[in-house]
mmCIF file of C-alpha atoms in Angstrom:
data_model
loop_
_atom_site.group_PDB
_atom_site.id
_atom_site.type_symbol
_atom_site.label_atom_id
_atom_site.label_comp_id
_atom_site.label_asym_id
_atom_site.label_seq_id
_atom_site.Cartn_x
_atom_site.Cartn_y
_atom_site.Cartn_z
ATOM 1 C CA UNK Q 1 104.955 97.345 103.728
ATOM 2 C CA UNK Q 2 106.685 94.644 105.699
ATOM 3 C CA UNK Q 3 106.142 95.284 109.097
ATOM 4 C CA UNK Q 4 107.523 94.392 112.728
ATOM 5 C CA UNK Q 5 104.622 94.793 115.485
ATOM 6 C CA UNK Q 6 105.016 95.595 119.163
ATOM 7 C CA UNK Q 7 102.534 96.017 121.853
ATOM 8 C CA UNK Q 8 103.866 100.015 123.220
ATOM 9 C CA UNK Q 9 102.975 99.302 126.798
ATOM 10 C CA UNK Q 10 104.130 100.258 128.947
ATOM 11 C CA UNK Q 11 104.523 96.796 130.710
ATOM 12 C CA UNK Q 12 105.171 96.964 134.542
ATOM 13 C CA UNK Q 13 106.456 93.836 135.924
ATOM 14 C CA UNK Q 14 107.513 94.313 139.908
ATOM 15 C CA UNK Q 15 111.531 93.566 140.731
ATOM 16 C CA UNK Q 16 112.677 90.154 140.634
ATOM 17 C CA UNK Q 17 109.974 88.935 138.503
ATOM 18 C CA UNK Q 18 110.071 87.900 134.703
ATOM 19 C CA UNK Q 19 109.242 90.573 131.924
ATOM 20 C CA UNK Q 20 108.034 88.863 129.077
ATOM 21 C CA UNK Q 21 108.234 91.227 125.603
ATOM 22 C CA UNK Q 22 106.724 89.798 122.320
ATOM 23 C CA UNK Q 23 106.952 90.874 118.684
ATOM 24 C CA UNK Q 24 105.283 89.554 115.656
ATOM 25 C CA UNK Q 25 106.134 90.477 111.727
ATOM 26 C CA UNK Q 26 104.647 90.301 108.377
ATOM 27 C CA UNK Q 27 107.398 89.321 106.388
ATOM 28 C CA UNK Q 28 107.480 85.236 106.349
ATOM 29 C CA UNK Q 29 111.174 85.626 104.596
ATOM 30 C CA UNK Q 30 112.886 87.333 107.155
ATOM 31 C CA UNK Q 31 116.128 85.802 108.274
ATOM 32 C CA UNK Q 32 117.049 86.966 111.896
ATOM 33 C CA UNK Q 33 115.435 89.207 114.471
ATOM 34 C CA UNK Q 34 117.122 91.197 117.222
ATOM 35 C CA UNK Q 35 116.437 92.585 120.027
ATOM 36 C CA UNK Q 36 117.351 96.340 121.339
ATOM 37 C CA UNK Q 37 117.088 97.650 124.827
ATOM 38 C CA UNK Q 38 117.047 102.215 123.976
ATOM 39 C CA UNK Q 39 117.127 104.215 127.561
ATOM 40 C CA UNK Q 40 115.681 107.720 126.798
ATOM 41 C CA UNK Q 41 117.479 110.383 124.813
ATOM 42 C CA UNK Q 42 119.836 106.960 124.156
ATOM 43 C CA UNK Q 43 120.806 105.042 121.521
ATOM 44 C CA UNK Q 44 119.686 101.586 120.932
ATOM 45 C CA UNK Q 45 121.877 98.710 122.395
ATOM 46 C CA UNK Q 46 121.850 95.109 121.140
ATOM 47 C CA UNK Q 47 121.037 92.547 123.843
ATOM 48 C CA UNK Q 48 120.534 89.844 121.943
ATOM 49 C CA UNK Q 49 119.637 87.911 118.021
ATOM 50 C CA UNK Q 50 118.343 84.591 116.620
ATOM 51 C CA UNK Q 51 117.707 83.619 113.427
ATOM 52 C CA UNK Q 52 116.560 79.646 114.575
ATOM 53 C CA UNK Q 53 113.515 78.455 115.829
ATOM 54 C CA UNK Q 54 113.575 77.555 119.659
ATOM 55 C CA UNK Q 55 114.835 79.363 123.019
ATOM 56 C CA UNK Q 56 118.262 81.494 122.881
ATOM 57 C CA UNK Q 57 119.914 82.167 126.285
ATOM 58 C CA UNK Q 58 122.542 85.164 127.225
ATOM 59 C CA UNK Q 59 122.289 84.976 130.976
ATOM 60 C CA UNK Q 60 119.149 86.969 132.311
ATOM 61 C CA UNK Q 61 117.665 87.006 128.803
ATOM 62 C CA UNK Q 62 115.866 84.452 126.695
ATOM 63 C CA UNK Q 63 114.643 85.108 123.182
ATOM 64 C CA UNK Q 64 111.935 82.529 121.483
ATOM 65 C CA UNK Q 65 111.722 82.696 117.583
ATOM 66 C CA UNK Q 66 108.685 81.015 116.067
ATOM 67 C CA UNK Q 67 109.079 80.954 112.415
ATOM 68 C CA UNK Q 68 105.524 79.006 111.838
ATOM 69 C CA UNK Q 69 103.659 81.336 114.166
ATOM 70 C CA UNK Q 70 106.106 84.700 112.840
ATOM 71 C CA UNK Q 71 106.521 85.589 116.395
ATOM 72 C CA UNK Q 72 109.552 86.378 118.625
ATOM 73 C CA UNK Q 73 109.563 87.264 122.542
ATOM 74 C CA UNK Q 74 112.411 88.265 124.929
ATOM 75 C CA UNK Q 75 112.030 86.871 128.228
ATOM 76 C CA UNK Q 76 114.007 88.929 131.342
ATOM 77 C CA UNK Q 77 114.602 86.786 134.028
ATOM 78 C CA UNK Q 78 114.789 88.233 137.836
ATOM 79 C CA UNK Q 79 114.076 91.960 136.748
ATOM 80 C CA UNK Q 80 115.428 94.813 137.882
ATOM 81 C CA UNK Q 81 114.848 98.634 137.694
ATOM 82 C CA UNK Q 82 117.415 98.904 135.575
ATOM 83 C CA UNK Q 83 116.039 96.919 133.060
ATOM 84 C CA UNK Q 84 113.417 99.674 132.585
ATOM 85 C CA UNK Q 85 113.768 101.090 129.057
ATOM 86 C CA UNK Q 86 112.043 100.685 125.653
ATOM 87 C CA UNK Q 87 112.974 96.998 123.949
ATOM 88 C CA UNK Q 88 112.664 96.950 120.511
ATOM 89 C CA UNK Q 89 112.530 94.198 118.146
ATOM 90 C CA UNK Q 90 113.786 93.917 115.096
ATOM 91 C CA UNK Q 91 114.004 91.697 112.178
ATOM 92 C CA UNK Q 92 116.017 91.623 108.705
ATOM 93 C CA UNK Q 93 113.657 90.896 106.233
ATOM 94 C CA UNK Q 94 113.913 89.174 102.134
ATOM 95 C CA UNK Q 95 116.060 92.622 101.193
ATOM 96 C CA UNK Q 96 118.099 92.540 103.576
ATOM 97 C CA UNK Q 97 116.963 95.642 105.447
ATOM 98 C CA UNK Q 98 116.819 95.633 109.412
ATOM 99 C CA UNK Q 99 113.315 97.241 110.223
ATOM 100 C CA UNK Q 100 112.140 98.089 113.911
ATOM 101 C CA UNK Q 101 109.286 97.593 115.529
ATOM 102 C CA UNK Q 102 107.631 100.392 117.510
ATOM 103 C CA UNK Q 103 109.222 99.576 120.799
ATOM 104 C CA UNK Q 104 107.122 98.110 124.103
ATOM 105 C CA UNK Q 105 108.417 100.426 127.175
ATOM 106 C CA UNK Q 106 109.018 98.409 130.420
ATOM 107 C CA UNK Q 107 108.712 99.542 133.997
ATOM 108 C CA UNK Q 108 110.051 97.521 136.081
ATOM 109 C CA UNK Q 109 108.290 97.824 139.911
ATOM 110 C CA UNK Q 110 110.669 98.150 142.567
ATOM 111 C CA UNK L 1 131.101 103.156 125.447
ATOM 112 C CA UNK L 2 130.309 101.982 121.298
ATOM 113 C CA UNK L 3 132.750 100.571 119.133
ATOM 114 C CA UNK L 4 130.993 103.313 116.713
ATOM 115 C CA UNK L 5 131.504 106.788 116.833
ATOM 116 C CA UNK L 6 129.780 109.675 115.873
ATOM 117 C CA UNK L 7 130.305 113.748 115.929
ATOM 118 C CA UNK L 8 128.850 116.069 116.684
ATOM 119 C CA UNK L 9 126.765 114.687 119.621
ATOM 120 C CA UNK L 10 124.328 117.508 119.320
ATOM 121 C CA UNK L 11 124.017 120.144 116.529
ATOM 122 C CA UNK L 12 121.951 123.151 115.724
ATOM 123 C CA UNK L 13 121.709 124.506 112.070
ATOM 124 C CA UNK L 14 119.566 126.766 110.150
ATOM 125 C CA UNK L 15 117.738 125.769 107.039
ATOM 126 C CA UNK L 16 120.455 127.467 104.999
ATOM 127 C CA UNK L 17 123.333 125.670 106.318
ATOM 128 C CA UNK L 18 125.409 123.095 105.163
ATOM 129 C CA UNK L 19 126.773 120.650 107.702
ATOM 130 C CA UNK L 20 128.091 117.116 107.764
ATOM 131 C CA UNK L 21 127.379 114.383 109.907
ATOM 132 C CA UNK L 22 130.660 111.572 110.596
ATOM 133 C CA UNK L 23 130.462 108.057 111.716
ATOM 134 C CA UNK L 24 133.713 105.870 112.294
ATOM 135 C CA UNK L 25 134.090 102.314 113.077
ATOM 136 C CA UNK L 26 137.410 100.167 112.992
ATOM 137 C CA UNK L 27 135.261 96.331 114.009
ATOM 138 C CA UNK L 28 136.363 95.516 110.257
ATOM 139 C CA UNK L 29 132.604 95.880 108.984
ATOM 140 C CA UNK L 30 131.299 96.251 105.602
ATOM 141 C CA UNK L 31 128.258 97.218 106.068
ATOM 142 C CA UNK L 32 127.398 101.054 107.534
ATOM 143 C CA UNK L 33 123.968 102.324 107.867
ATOM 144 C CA UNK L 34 122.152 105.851 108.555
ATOM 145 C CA UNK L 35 118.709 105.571 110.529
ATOM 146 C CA UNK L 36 116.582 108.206 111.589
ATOM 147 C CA UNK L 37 114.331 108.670 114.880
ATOM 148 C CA UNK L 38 112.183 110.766 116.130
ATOM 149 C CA UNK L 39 110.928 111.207 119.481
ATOM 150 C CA UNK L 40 109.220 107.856 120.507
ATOM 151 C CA UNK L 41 109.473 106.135 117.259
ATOM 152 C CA UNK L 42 111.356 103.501 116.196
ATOM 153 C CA UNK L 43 114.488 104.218 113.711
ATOM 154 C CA UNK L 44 113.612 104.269 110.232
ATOM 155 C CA UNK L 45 115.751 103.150 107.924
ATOM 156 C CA UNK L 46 117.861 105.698 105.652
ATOM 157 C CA UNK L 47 120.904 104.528 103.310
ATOM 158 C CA UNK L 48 122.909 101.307 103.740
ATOM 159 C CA UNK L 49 126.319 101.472 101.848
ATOM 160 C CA UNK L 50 127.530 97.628 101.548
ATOM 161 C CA UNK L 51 131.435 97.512 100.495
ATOM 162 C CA UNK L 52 131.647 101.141 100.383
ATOM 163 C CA UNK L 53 129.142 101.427 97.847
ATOM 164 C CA UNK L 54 125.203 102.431 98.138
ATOM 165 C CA UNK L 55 123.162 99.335 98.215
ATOM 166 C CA UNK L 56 120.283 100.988 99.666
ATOM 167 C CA UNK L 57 118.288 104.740 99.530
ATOM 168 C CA UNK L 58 115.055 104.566 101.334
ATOM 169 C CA UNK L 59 113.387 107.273 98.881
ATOM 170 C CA UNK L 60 115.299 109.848 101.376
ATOM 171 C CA UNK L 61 115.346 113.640 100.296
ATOM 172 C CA UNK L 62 117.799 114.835 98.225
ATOM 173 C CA UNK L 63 118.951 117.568 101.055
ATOM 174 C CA UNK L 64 120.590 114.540 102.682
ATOM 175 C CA UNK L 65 123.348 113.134 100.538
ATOM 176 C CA UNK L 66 125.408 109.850 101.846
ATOM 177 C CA UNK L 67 129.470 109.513 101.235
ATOM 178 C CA UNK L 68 130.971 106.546 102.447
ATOM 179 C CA UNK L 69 135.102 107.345 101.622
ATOM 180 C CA UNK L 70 136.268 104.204 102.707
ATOM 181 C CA UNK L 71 134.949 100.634 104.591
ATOM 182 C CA UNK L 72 135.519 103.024 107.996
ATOM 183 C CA UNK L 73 133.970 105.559 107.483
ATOM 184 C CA UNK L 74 130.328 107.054 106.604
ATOM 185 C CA UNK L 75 129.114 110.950 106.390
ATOM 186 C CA UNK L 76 125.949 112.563 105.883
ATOM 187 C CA UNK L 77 126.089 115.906 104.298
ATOM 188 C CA UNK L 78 122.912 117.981 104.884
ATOM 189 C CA UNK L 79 121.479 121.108 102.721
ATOM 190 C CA UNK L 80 118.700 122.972 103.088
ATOM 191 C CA UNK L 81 116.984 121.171 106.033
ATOM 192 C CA UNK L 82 113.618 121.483 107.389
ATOM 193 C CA UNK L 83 112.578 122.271 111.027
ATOM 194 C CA UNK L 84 110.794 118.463 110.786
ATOM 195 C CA UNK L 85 114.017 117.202 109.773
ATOM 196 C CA UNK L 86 115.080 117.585 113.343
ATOM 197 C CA UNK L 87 115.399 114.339 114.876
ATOM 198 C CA UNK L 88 118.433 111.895 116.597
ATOM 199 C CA UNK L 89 120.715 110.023 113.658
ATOM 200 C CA UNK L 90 122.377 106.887 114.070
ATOM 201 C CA UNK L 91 124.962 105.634 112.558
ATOM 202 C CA UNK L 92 124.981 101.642 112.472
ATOM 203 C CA UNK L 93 127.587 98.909 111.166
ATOM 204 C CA UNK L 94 127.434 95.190 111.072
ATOM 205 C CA UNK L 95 129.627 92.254 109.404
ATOM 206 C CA UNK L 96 128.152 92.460 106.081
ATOM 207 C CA UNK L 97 124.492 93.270 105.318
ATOM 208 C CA UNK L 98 123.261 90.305 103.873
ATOM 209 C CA UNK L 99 124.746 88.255 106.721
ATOM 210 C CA UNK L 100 121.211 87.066 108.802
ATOM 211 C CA UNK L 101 124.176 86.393 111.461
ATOM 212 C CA UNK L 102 124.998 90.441 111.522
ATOM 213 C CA UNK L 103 123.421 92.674 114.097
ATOM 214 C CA UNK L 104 123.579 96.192 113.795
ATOM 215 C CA UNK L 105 125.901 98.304 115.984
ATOM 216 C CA UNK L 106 125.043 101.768 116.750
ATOM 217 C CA UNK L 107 126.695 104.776 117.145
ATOM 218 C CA UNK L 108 125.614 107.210 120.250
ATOM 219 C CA UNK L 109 123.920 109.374 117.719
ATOM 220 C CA UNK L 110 123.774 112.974 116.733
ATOM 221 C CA UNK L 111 121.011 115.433 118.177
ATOM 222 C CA UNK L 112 120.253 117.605 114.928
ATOM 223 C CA UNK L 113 118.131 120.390 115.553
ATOM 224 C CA UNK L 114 117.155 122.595 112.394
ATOM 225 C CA UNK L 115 115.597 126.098 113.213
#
């Protein structure tokens, strides 16, 4: 079974400082990997994907793919209580399928 | 607000029942999905229809049967449920689903509850 693993938390990280989520998977073809903010009883909402090696930014966020390592993190810069949900990461593996990791839940300290 | 849409929001059903899930999108995607989740789990995976046809079945029961009718469009037509079949569905779509530059896009869900 190719898997996506997530530590389930829950992480608390006070306001204003930087929430750091990571993800590894089994599957050394997968293509792209995503990351998914879910608020309770939501559904899930893309913030954010990268499929190269290296740092992505989309304004607060940062994702960091390392293909050699299989690992992927989402950085949240200057947090804020609204940011508290469960992020879950994601990635498409060799058959194309999009498979989710557990989910790490973040509580963000005000 | 989602560029996907899905009714009913919430639905109750007996195990006798027959009742249809719908999902609509109009992003011009080719690719529509059905994942499952249950409370504090992570979706799991159900059919992906790629061009309006089934590409993939993830060994799901045959009391849930898939009908895509066109590239807008996706139901889910469920028989005979189980109480443990209760759980949220999404509907997702994306560009294409062997596109690694595709993210899924998901629908607000429906709330099945079987009793």
């Amino acid at each position: 079974q190719k898997e996506v693993e997530q530590n389930s938390g829950p992480l608390s990280v006070p306001e204003g400082a930087i929430a750091s989520l990571n993800c590894t998977y089994s599957d050394r073809g997968s293509q792209s990997f995503f990351w998914y903010r879910q608020y309770s009883g939501k559904s899930p909402e893309l913030i954010m994907f990268i499929y190269s090696n290296g740092d992505k930014e989309d304004g607060r966020f940062t994702a960091q793919l390392n293909k050699a390592s299989q690992y992927v993190s989402l950085l949240i810069r200057d947090s804020q209580p609204s940011d508290s949900a469960t992020y879950l990461c994601a990635a498409m593996n060799r058959d194309d399928k999009i498979i989710f990791g557990k989910g790490t839940r973040l509580h963000i300290l005000p | 607000d989602t560029e996907v849409t899905q009714t009913p929001k919430h639905l109750v059903m007996g195990m006798t029942n027959k009742k249809s899930l719908k999902c609509e999108q109009h992003m011009g995607h080719r690719a529509m999905y059905w994942y499952k989740q249950k409370a504090k789990k992570p979706p799991e995976l159900m059919f992906v229809y790629s061009y309006e046809k089934l590409s993939i079945n993830e060994s799901v029961p045959s009391r849930f049967s898939p009908e895509c009718p066109n590239s807008s469009l996706l139901n889910l037509h469920l028989h005979a449920l189980q109480p443990e079949d209760s759980a949220l569905y999404l509907c997702a779509s994306s560009q294409r689903q062997d596109n690694y530059n595709s993210p899924l896009h998901f629908g607000n869900g429906t709330r099945l509850t079987v009793t």
